[in-house]
Coordinates of C-alpha atoms in Angstrom, one line a residue:
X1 CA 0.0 0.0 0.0
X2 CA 1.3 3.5 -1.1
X3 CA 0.1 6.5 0.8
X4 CA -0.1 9.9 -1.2
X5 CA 3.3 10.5 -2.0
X6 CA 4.8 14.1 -1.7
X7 CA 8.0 14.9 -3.1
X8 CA 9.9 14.2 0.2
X9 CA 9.0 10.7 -0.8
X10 CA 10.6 10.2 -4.1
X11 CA 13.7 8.3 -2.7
X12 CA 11.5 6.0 -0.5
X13 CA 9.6 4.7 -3.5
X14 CA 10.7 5.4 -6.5
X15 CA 9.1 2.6 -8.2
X16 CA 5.6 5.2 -7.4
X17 CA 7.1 7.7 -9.7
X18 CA 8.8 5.8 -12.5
X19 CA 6.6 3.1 -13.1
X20 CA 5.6 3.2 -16.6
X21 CA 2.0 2.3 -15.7
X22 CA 0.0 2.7 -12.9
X23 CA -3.3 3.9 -11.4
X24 CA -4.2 5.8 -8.4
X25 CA -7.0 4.2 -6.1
X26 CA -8.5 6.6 -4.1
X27 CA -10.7 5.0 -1.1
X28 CA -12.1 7.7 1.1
X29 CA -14.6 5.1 2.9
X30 CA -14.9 0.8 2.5
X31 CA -17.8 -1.4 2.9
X32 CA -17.2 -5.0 4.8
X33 CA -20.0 -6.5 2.8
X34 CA -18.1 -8.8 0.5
X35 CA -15.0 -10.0 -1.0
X36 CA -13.1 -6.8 -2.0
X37 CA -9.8 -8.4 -2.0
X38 CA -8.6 -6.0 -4.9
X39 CA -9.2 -3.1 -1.9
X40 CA -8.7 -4.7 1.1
X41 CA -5.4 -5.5 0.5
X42 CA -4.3 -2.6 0.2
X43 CA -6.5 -0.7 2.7
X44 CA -5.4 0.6 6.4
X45 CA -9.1 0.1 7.3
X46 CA -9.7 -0.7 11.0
X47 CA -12.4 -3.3 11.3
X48 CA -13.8 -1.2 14.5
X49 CA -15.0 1.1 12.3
X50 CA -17.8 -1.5 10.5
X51 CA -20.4 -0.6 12.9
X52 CA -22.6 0.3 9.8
X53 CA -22.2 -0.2 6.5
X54 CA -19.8 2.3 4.8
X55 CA -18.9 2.8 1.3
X56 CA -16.2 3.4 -0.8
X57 CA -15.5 5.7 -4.2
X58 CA -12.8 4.6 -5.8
X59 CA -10.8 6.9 -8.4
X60 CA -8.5 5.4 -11.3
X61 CA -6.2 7.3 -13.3
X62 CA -3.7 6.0 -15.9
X63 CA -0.4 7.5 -16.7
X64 CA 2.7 6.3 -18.9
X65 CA 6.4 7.7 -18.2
X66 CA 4.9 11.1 -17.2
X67 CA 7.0 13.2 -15.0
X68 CA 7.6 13.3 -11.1
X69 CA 6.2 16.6 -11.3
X70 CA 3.1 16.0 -13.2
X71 CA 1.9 13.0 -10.5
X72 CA 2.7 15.5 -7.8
X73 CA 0.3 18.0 -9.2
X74 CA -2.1 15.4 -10.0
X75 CA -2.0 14.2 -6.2
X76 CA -2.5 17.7 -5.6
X77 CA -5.5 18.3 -7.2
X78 CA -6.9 15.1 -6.5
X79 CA -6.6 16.4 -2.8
X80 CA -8.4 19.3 -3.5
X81 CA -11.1 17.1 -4.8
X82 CA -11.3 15.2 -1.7
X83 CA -11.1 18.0 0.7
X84 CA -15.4 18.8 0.6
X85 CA -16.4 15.7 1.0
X86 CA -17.6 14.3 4.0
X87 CA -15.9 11.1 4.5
X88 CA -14.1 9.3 7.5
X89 CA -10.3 10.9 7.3
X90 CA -7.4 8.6 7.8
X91 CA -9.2 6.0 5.3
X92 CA -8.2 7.5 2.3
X93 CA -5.2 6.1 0.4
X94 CA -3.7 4.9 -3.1
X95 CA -2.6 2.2 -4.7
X96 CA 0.2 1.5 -7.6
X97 CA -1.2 -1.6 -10.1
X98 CA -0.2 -2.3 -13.3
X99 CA -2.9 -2.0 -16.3
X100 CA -3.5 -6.1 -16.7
X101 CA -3.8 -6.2 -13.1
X102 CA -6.0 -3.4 -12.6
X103 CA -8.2 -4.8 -15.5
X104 CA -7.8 -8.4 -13.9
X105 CA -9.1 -7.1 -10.4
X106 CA -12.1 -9.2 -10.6
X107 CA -10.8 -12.6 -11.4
X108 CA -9.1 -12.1 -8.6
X109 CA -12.4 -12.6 -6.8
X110 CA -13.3 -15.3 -9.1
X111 CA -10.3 -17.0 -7.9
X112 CA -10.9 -16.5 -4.5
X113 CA -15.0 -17.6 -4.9
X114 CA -13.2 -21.0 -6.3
X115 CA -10.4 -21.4 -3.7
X116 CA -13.6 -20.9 -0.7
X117 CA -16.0 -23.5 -2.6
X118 CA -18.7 -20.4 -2.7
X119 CA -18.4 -20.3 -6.9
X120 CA -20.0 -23.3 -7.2
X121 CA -22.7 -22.5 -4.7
X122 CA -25.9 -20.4 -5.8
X123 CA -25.2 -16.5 -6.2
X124 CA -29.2 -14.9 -6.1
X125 CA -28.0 -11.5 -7.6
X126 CA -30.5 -8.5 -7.5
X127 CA -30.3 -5.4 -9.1
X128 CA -32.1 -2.7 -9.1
X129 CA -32.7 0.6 -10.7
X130 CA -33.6 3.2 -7.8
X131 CA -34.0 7.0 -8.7
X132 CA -32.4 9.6 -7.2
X133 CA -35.8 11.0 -5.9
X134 CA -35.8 8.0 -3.1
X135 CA -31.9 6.8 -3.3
X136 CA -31.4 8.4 0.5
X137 CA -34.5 6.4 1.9
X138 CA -33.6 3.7 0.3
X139 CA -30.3 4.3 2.2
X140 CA -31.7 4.3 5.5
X141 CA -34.3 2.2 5.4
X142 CA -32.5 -1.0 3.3
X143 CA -28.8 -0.8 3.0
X144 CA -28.3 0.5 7.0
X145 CA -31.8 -1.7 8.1
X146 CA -32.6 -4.6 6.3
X147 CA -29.5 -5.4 5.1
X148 CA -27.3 -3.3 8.4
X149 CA -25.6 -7.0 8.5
X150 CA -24.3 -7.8 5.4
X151 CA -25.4 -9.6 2.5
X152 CA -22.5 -11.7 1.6
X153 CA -21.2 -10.3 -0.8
X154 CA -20.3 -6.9 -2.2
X155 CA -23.1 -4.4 -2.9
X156 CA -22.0 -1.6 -5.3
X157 CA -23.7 1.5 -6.2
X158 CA -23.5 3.6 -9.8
X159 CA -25.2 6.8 -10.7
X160 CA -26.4 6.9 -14.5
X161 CA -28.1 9.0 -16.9
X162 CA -32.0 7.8 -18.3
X163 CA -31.2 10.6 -21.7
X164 CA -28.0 7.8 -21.6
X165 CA -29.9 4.5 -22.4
X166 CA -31.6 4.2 -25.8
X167 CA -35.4 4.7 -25.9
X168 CA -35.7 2.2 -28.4
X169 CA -34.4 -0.6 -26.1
X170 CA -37.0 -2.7 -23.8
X171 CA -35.6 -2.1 -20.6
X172 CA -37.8 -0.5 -17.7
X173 CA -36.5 2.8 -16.3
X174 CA -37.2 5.0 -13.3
X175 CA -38.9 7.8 -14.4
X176 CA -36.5 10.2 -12.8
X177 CA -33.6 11.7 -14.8
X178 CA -31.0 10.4 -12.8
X179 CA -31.0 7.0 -11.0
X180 CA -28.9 4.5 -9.3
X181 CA -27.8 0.4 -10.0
X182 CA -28.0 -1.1 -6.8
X183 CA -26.8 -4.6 -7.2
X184 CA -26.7 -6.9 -4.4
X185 CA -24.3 -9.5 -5.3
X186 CA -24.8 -12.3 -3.0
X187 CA -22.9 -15.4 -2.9
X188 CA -23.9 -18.5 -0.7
X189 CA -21.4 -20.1 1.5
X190 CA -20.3 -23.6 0.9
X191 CA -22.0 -26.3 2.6
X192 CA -21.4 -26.6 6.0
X193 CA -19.8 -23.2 6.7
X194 CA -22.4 -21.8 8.3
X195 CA -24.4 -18.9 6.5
X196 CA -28.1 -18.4 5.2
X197 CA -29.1 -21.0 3.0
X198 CA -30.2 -19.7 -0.5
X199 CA -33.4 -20.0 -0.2
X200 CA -33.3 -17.6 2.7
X201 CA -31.5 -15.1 0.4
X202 CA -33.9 -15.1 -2.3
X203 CA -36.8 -14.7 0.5
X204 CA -34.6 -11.5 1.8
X205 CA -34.7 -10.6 -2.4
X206 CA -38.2 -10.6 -2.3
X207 CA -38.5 -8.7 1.2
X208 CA -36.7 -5.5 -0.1
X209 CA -38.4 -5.6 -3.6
X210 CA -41.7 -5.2 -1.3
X211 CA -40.6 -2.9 0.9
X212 CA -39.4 -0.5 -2.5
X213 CA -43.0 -1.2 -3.9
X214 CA -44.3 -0.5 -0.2
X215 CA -42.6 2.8 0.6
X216 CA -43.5 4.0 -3.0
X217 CA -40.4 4.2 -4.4
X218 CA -39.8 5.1 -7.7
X219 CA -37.8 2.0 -8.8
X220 CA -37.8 -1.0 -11.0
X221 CA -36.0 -4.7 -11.0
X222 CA -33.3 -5.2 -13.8
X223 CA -33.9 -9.0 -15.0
X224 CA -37.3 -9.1 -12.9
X225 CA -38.6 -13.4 -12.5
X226 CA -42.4 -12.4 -12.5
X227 CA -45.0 -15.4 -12.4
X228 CA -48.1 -13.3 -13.5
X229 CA -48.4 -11.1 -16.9
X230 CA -50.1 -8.1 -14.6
X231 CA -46.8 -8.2 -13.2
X232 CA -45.3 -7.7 -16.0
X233 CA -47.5 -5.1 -17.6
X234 CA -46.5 -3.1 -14.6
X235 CA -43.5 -3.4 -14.7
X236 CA -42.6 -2.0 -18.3
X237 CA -45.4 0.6 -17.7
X238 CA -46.1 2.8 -20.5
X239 CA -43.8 0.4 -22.6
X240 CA -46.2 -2.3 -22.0
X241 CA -48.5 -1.8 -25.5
X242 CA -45.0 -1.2 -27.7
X243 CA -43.2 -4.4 -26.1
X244 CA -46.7 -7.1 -26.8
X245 CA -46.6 -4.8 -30.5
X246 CA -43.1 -6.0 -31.0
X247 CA -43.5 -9.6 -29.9
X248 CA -46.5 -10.4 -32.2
X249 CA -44.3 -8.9 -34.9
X250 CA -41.2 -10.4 -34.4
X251 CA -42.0 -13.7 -32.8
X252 CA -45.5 -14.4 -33.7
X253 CA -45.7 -18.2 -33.4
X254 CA -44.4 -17.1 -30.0
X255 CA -41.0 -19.5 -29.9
X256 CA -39.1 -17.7 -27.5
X257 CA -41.9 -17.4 -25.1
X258 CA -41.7 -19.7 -22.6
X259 CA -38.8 -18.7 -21.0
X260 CA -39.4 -15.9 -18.6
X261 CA -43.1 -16.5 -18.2
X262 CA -43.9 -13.2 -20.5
X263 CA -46.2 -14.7 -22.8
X264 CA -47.7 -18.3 -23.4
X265 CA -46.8 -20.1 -26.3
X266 CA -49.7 -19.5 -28.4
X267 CA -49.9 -17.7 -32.0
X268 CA -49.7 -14.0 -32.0
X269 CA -53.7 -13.0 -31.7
X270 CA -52.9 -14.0 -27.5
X271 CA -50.1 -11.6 -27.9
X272 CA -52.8 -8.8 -29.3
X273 CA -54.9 -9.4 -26.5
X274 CA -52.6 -8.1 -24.4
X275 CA -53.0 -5.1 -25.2
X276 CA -56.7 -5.3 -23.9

């Protein structure tokens, strides 16, 4: 682990400053829920402080033989960066990788999953889509109530654009402009290590999809497993009419229908009644 460097530091490690690739991996906060071995390694994180889940933003930048003084002015201004935010001080810190390894950082987890046994075992992944509008009380309410203790595995959190995603495409947005992937990436323990079974995961799945629908959140499930086509209607929304329009057109002996419970394998005229 390399902290910031300053220029006194240029003798200590000079492999910091020459290195003719490396990346910068700022972590002002961690979260404990999951293997982030890529982080953790590297981290001086004190495990007293995961009395609630935390989070961490990390920050890469890539350079090639650039100059001692252009990373200290980039450290510099990266600094400036940090100084507004609200984070826990001390936590922050940076790391020198190499391009394949930083590109590599999640077989490393892979490999890990394989060496524990828990790649083998069930992973009941859900994302969802959260907008902005409701992100903070879904903060409170899920990530430091439901799930306070972990979900094991690592739960990660992106911002993204709705003027970013194609109209044309099929997949259900928020309605808000900007909205949030919260994936909860769970992975079951091997057998006999202790741990929620799966089926107890999936049940906890379900639990914080109702509690979204219950606090009225504006939110939808990305790769939804709906048993009932009202379920589906509402979940694509004013989409609904376009996506049965496209299916009678495109697949009207209905092949591909089976699959994810959507439509019944009948000829397109079920698919128009749909629409009713």
């Amino acid at each position: 682990m390399t902290r910031f460097p300053c220029r006194a530091r240029d003798d200590e490690d000079p492999v910091f400053w020459h290195h003719p690739l490396a990346l910068l991996l700022l972590i002002l906060t961690s979260c404990p829920h999951g293997n982030t071995s890529f982080i953790h390694d590297r981290s001086p994180c004190d495990a007293r402080l995961w009395r609630r889940p935390r989070y961490c933003l990390p920050n890469s930048y890539s350079f090639a033989s650039c100059s001692c003084l252009f990373v200290y002015m980039f450290v510099q201004r990266v600094w400036e960066m940090l100084r507004p935010l609200k984070y826990v001080r001390g936590l922050e810190f940076a790391a020198e990788v190499g391009y394949v390894e930083f590109l590599s950082r999640v077989n490393r987890v892979e490999e890990e999953a394989r060496r524990n046994g828990s790649w083998a075992a069930p992973h009941p992944w859900l994302n969802l889509f959260i907008s902005a509008r409701d992100i903070a009380h879904f903060d409170r309410a899920i990530i430091n109530g439901m799930l306070a203790d972990g979900i094991d595995g690592p739960m990660l959190i992106y911002p993204m654009l709705k003027t970013k995603w194609d109209p044309n495409t099929s997949v259900a947005l928020p309605e808000g402009e900007i909205f949030y992937l919260v994936a909860l990436l769970r992975f079951c323990r091997p057998s006999g290590t202790g741990g929620p079974a799966v089926g107890e995961l999936v049940e906890q799945n379900a639990a914080v999809v109702d509690a979204c629908r219950r606090n009225g959140y504006d939110f939808k499930t990305y790769f939804p497993s709906y048993r009932a086509q009202s379920d589906w209607a509402a979940h694509f929304g004013s989409k609904w009419a376009r996506f049965v329009d496209r299916k009678a057109r495109y697949d009207p002996l209905a092949i591909l229908a089976p699959g994810q419970k959507i439509f019944p394998r009948t000829p397109s005229s079920s698919a128009a009644r749909a629409l009713v």
